[in-house]
Short mmCIF file of C-alpha atoms and ligand atoms in Angstrom, two decimals:
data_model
loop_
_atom_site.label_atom_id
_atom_site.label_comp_id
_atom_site.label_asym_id
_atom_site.label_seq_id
_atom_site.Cartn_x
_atom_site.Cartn_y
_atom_site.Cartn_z
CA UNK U 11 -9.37 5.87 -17.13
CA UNK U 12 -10.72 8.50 -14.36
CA UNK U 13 -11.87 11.62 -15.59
CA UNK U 14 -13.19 14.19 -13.14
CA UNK U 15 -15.69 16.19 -14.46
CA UNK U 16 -16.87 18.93 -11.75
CA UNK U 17 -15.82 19.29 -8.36
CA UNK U 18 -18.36 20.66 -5.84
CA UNK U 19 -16.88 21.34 -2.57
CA UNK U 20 -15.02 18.19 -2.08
CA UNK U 21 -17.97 15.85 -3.72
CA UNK U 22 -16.40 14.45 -7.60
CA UNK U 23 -18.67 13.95 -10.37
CA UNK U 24 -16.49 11.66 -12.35
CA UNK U 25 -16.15 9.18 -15.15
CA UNK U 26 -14.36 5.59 -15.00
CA UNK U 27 -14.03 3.92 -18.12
CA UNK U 28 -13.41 0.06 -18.27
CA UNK U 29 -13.09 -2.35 -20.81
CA UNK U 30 -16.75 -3.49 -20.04
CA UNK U 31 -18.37 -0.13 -20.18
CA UNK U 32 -17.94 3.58 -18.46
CA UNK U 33 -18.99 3.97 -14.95
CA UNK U 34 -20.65 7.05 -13.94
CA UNK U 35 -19.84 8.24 -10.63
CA UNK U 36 -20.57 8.59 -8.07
CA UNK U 37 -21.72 4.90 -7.91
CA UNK U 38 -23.73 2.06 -5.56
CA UNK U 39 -22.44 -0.79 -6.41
CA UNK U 40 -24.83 -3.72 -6.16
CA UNK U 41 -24.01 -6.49 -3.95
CA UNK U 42 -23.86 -10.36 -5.71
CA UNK U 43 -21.78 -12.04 -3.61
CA UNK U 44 -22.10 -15.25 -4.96
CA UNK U 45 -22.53 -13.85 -8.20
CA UNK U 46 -27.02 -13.56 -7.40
CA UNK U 47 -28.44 -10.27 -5.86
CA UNK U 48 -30.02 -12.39 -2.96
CA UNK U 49 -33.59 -11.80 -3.10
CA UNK U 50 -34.62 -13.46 -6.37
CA UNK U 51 -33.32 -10.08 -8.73
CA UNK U 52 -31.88 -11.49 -11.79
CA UNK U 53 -29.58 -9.18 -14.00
CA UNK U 54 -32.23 -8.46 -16.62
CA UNK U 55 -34.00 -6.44 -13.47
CA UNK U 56 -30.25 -4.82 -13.20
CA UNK U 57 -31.58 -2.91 -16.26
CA UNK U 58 -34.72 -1.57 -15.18
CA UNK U 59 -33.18 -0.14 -11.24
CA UNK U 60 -30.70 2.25 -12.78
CA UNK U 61 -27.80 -0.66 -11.71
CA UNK U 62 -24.43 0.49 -13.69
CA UNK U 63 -21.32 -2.28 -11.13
CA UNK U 64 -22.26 -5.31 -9.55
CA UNK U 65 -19.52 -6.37 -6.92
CA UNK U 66 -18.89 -10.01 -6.80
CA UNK U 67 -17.02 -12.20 -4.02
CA UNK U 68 -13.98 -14.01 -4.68
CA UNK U 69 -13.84 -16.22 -1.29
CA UNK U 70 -17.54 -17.28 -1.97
CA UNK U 71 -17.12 -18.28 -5.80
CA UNK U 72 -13.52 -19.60 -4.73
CA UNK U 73 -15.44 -22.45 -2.38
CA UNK U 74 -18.90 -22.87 -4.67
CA UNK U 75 -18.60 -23.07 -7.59
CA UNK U 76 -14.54 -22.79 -7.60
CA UNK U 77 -13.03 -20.25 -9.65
CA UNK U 78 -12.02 -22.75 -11.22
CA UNK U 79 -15.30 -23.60 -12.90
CA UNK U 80 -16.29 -19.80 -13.07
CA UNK U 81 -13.03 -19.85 -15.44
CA UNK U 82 -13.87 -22.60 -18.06
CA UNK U 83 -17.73 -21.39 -18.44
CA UNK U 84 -15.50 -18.38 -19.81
CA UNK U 85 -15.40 -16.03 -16.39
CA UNK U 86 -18.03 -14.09 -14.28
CA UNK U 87 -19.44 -12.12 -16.77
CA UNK U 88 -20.61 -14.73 -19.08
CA UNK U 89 -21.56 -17.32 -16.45
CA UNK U 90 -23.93 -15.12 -14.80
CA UNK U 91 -24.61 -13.12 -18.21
CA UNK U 92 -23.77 -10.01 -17.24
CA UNK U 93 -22.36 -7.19 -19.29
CA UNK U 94 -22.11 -4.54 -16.72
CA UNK U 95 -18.43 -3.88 -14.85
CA UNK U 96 -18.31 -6.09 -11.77
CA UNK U 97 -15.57 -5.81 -9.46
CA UNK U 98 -14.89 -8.87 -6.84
CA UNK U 99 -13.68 -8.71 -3.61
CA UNK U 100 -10.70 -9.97 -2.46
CA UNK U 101 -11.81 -12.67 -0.07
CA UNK U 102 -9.24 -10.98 2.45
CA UNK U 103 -12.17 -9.44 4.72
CA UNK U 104 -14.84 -12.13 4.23
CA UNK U 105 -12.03 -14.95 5.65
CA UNK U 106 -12.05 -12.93 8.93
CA UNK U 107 -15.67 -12.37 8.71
CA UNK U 108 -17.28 -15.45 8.01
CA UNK U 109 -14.19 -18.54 8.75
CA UNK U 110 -13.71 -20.03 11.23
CA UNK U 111 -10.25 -20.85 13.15
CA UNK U 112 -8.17 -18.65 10.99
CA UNK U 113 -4.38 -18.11 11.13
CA UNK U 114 -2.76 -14.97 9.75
CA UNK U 115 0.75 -15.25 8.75
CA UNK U 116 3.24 -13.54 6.97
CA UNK U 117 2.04 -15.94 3.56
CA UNK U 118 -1.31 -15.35 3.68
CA UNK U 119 -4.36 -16.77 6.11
CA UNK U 120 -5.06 -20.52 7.11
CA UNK U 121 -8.46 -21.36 8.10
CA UNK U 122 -12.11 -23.45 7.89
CA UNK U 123 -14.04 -23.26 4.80
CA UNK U 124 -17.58 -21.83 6.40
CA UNK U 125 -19.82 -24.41 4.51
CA UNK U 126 -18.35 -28.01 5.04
CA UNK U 127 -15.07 -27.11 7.31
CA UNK U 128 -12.52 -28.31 5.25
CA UNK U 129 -9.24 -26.35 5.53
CA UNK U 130 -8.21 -23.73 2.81
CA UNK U 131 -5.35 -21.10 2.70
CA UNK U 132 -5.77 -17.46 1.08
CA UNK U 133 -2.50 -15.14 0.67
CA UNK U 134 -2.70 -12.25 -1.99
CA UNK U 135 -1.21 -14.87 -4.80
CA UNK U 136 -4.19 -17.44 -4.22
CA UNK U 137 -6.70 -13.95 -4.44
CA UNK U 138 -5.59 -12.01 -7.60
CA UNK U 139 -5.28 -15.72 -9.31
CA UNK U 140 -9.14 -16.44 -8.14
CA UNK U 141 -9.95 -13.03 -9.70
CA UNK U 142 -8.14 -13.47 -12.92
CA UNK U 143 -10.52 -16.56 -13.28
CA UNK U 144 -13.50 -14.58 -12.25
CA UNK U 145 -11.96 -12.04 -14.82
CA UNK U 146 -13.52 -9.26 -12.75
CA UNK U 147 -13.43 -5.97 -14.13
CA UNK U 148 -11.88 -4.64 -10.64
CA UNK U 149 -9.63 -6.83 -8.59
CA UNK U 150 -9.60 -5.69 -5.27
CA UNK U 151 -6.02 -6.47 -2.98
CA UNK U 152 -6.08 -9.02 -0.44
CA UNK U 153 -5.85 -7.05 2.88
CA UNK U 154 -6.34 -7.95 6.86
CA UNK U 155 -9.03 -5.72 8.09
CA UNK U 156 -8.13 -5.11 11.81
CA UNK U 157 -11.69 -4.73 14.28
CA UNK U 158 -12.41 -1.13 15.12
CA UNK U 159 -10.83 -2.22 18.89
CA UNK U 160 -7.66 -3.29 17.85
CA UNK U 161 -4.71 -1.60 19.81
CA UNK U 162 -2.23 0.85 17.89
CA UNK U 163 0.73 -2.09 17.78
CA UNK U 164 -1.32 -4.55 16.55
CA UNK U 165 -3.28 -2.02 13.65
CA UNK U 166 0.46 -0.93 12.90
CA UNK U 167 2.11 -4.57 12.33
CA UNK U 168 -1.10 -5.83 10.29
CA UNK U 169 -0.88 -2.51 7.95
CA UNK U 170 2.65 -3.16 7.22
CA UNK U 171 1.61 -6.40 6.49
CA UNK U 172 -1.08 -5.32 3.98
CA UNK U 173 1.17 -3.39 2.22
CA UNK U 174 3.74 -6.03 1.79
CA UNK U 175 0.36 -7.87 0.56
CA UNK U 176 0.00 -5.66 -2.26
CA UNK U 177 3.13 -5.13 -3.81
CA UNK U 178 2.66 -9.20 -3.99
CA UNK U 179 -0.86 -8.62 -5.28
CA UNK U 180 0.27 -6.24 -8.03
CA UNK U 181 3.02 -8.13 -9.26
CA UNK U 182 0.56 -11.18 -9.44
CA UNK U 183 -1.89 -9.53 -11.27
CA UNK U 184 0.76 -7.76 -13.68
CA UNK U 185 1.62 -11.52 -14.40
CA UNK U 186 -1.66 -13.06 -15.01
CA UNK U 187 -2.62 -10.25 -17.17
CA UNK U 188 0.12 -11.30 -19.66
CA UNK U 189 -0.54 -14.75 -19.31
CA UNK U 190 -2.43 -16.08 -23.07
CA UNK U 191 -5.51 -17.62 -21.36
CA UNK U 192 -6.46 -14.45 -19.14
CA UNK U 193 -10.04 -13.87 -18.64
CA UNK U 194 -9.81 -10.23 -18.83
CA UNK U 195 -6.17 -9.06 -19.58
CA UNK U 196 -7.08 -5.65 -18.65
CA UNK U 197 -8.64 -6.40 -14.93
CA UNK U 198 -7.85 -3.30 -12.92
CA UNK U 199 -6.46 -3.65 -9.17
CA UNK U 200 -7.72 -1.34 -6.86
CA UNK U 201 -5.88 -0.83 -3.50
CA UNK U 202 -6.85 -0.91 0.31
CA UNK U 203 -6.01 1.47 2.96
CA UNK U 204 -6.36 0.32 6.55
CA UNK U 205 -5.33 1.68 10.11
CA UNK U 206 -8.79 1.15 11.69
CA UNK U 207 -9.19 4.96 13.74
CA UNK U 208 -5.73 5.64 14.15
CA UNK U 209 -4.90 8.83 11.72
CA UNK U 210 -0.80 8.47 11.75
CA UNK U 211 -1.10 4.77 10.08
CA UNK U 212 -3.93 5.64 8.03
CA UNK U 213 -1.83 8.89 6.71
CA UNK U 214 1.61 6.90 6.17
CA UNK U 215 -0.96 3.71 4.73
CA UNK U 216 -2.16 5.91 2.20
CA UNK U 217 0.73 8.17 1.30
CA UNK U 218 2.83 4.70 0.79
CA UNK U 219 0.11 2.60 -1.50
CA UNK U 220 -0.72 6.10 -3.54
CA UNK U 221 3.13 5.63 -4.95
CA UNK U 222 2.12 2.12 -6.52
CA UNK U 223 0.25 3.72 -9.50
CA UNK U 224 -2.66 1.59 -8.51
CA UNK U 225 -6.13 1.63 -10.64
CA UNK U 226 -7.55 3.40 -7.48
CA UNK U 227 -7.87 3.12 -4.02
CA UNK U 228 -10.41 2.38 -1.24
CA UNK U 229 -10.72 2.70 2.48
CA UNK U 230 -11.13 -0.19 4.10
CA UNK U 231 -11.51 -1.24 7.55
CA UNK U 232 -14.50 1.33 8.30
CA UNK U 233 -18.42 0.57 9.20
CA UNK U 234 -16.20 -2.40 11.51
CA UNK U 235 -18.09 -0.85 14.92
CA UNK U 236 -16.82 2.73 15.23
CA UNK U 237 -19.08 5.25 15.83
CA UNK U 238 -20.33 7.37 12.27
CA UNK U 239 -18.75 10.10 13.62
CA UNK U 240 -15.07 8.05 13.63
CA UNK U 241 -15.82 7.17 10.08
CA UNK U 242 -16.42 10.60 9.07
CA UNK U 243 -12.95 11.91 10.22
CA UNK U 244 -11.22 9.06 9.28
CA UNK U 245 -12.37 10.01 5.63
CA UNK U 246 -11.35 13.52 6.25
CA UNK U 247 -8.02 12.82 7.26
CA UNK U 248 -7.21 10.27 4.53
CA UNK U 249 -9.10 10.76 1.40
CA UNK U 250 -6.75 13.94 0.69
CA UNK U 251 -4.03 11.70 1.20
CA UNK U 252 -4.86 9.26 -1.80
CA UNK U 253 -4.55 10.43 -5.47
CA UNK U 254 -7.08 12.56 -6.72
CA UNK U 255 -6.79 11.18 -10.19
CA UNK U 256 -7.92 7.61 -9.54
CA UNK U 257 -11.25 6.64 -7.93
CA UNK U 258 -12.27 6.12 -4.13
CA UNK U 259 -13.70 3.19 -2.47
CA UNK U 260 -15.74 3.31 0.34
CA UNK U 261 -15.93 -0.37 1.13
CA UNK U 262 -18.88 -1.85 2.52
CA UNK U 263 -20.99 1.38 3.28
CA UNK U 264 -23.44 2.13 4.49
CA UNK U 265 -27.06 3.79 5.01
CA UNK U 266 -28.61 6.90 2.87
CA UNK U 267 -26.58 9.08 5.30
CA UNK U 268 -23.78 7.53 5.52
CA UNK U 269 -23.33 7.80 1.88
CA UNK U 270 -24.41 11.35 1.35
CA UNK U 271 -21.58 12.73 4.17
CA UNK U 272 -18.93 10.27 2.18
CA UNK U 273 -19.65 11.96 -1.08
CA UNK U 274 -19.19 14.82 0.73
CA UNK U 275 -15.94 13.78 0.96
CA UNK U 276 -14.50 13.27 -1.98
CA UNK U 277 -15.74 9.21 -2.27
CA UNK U 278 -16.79 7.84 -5.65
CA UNK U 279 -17.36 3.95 -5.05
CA UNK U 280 -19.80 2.41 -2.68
CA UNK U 281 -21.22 -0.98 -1.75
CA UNK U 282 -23.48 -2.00 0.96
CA UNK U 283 -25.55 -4.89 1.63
CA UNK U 284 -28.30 -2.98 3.50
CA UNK U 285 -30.64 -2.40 0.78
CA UNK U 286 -31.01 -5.80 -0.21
CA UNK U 287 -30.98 -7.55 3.42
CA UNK U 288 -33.40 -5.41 4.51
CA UNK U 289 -35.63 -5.85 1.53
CA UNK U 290 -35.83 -9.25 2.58
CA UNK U 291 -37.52 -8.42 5.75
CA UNK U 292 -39.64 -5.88 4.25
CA UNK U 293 -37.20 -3.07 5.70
CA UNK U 294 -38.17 -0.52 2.76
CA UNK U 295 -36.27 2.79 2.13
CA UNK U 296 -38.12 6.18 1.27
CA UNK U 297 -37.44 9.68 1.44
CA UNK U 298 -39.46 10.14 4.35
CA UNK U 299 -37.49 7.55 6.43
CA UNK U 300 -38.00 3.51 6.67
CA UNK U 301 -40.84 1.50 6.99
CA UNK U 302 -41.63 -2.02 7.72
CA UNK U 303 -44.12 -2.78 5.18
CA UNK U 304 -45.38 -5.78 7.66
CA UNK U 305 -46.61 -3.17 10.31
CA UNK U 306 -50.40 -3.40 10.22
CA UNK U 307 -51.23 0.36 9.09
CA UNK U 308 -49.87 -1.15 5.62
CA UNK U 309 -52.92 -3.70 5.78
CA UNK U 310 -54.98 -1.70 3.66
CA UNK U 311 -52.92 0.79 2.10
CA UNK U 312 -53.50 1.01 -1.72
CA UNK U 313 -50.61 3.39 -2.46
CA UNK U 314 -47.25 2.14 -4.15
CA UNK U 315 -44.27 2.50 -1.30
CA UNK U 316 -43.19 5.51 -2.84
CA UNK U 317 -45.60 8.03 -4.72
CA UNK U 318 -43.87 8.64 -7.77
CA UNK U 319 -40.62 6.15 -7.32
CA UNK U 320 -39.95 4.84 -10.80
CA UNK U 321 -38.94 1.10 -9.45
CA UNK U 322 -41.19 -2.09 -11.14
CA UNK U 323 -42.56 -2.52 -7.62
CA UNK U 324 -44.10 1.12 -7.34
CA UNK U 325 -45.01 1.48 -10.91
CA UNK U 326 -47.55 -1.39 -10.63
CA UNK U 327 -48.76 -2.51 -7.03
CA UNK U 328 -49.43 -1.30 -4.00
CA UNK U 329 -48.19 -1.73 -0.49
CA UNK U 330 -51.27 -3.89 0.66
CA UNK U 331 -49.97 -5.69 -2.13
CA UNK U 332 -46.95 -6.32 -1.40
CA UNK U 333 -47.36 -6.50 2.57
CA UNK U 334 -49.73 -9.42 1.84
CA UNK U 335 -47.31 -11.57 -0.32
CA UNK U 336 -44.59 -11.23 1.83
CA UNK U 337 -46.64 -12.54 5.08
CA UNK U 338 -47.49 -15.48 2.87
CA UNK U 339 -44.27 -15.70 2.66
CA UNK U 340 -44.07 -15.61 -1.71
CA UNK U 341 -41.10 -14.92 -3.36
CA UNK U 342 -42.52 -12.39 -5.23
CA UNK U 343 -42.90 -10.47 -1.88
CA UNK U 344 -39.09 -10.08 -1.38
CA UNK U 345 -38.48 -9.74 -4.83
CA UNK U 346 -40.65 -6.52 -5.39
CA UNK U 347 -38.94 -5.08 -1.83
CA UNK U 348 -35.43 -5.92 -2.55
CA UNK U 349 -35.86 -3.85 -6.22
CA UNK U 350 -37.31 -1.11 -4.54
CA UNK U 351 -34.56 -0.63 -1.86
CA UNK U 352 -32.03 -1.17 -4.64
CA UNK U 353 -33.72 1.25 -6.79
CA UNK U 354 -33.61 3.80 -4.36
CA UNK U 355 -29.95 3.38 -3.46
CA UNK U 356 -29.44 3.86 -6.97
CA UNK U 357 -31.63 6.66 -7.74
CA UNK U 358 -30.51 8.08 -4.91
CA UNK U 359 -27.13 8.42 -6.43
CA UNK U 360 -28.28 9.85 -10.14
CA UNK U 361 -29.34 12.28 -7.95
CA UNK U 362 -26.50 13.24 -6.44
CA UNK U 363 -24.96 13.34 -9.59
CA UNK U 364 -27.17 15.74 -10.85
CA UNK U 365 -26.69 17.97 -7.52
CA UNK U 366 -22.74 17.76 -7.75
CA UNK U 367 -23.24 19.00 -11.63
CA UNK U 368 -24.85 21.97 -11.21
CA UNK U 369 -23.04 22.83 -8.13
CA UNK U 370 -25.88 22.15 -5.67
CA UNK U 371 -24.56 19.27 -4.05
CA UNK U 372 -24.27 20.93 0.05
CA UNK U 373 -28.34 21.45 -0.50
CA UNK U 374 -29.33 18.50 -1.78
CA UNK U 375 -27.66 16.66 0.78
CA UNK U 376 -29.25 19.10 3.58
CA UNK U 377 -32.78 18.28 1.84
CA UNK U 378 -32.05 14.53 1.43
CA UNK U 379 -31.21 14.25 4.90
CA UNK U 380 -34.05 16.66 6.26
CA UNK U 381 -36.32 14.53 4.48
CA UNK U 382 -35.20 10.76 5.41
CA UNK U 383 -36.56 11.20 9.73
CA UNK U 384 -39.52 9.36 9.58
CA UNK U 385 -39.49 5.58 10.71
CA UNK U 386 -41.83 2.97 11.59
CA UNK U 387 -40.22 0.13 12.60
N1 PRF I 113 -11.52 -4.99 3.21
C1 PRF I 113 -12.03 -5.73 2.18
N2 PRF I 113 -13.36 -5.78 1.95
C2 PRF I 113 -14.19 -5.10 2.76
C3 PRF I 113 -13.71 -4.31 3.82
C4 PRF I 113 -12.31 -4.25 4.08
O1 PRF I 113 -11.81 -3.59 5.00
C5 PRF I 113 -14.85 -3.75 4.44
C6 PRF I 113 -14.89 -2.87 5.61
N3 PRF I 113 -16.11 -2.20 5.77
C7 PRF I 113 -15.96 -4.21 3.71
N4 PRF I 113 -15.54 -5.00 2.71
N5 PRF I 113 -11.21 -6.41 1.39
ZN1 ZN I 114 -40.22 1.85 -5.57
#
């Protein structure tokens, strides 16, 4: 159940309660794609970086471990022991990312599994029945995520494709939830919009799914290689277009900014994998900018990355510290960097609840943004 509970400008501060817990939005959702925050963060640390949805992959567990697997250790959330909502993916935009040789037709994609080669097929049947093994909390549909460049016949073919994909996805799911050996009976299914930049498919794409009573929607098919500015308007032209009633899903974005202007219009849900990649290489947010911890003014510094950041890694060392570990190349190193950046992604957002609550949401972001120009790569 969605429940807005103030509305500042067009930013929502809402509530979305699940069967495994109530989500406080909005939300960064924190990126396991093969059901580990890369980096060495286990979900005991999930407790102590303000964490509340971990989002999960369904083409990745589908080819290691197998869903199938996943399924008889009794589903996602007790293999990996984690009693937070997680909502999977639908494997739809990772087969055109990552496979290779793929096929799309009308019954789903053919292609190349991206670890040994062997051939696999994924339509919207094959994804929601992964899922219901996962036993996500949030199924997402199986769509075809055109590129940016794609021309206005092809974006308008593949969107009438996705949508034929979902009413197949929703009866699937409608049947697995009744089935006596479900996972999780109640998994939600969230739809996709798509029309890469073009704003009549996007508007007829959304007006159509929003009639399917969906557990709420996302926009897909952005962050691809448009410019931020593309983005921007295509969230302005087709978030009013979805039901304000049910959740939004930005999928797969983005930076600090990014996120601040999408609140700022009207998006709930968010998931990136920026803040733990570039933890990894010692890419480390604050609200002064980034810095690359390995730059050599670091070498002696005996302040925490952030005066006054709450995270384990600023609570307790400093960044000589942690600049030294990660040059010797200790796991520790990408560990306390990866917690920080995830931290702050999530901080970042109990802020913005806060703002949107007491109605200051416009000025917060202005500060936020004012404040984020320093960087040192
Ligand atoms: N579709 C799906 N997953 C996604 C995307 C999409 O378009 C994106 C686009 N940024 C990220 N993840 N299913
Ligand atoms: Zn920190």
């Amino acid at each position: 159940m969605y429940k807005i509970l103030k509305k500042d400008g067009n930013a929502k501060r809402a509530e979305f309660t699940t069967v495994h817990g109530t989500v406080q939005t909005p939300v960064f959702m924190n990126v396991a794609t093969v059901a580990a925050i890369k980096g060495g963060v286990s979900t005991e640390d999930l407790e102590g970086i303000d964490t509340q949805v971990v989002l999960s992959n369904t083409y990745h567990l589908h080819l290691r471990p197998g869903d199938e697997l996943v399924y008889r250790m009794g589903g996602l959330h007790k293999f990996m022991s984690c009693n937070k909502p997680i909502l999977t993916d639908s494997g739809g935009f990772q087969v055109f990312s990552l496979a290779k040789t793929r096929k799309i037709r009308e019954e789903g994609v053919y292609f190349h599994s991206h670890i040994d080669g062997h051939k696999l097929f994924m339509g919207p049947e094959e994804s929601m029945r992964i899922q219901s093994h996962l036993g996500s909390t949030i199924a997402m549909a199986f769509d075809e995520c055109p590129s940016a460049k794609a021309e206005h016949e092809y974006v308008q073919m593949s969107v009438d494709r996705t949508t034929r994909w979902l009413l197949r996805c929703k009866k699937e799911m409608d049947r697995l939830n009744g089935l006596e050996y479900t996972v999780n009976p109640h998994q939600m299914l969230f739809g996709i919009n798509q029309g890469a930049i073009f704003d009549d498919i996007r508007i007829e794409h959304a007006k159509r799914i929003s009639e399917l009573d969906l557990d709420g929607y996302a926009v897909g098919g952005l962050a691809v290689g448009e410019s931020h500015e593309e983005m921007y308007h295509v969230l302005d032209t087709v978030v009013p277009f979805l039901p304000e009633n049910k959740p939004t899903y930005l999928m797969g974005v983005g930076t600090p900014a990014n996120i601040l202007e999408s609140v700022d219009r009207g998006v709930d849900f968010f998931d990136c994998v920026y803040p733990s990649r570039n933890g990894r290489h010692g890419h480390l947010y604050t609200n002064r900018g980034h810095i690359n911890i390995l730059n050599a003014k670091y070498e002696m510094d005996d302040t925490p990355i952030e005066e006054g950041c709450g995270c384990p890694a600023c609570r307790r060392y400093t960044k000589a510290y942690i600049r030294h570990l990660l040059k010797a190349g200790e796991m520790l190193g990408m560990r306390l960097c990866v917690l920080h950046n995830l931290y702050f992604y999530n901080h970042m957002m109990t802020e913005i609840r806060e703002a949107i609550e007491k109605g200051e949401y416009k000025e917060y972001k202005k500060r936020k943004l004012e404040g984020m120009l320093e960087f040192d790569s």
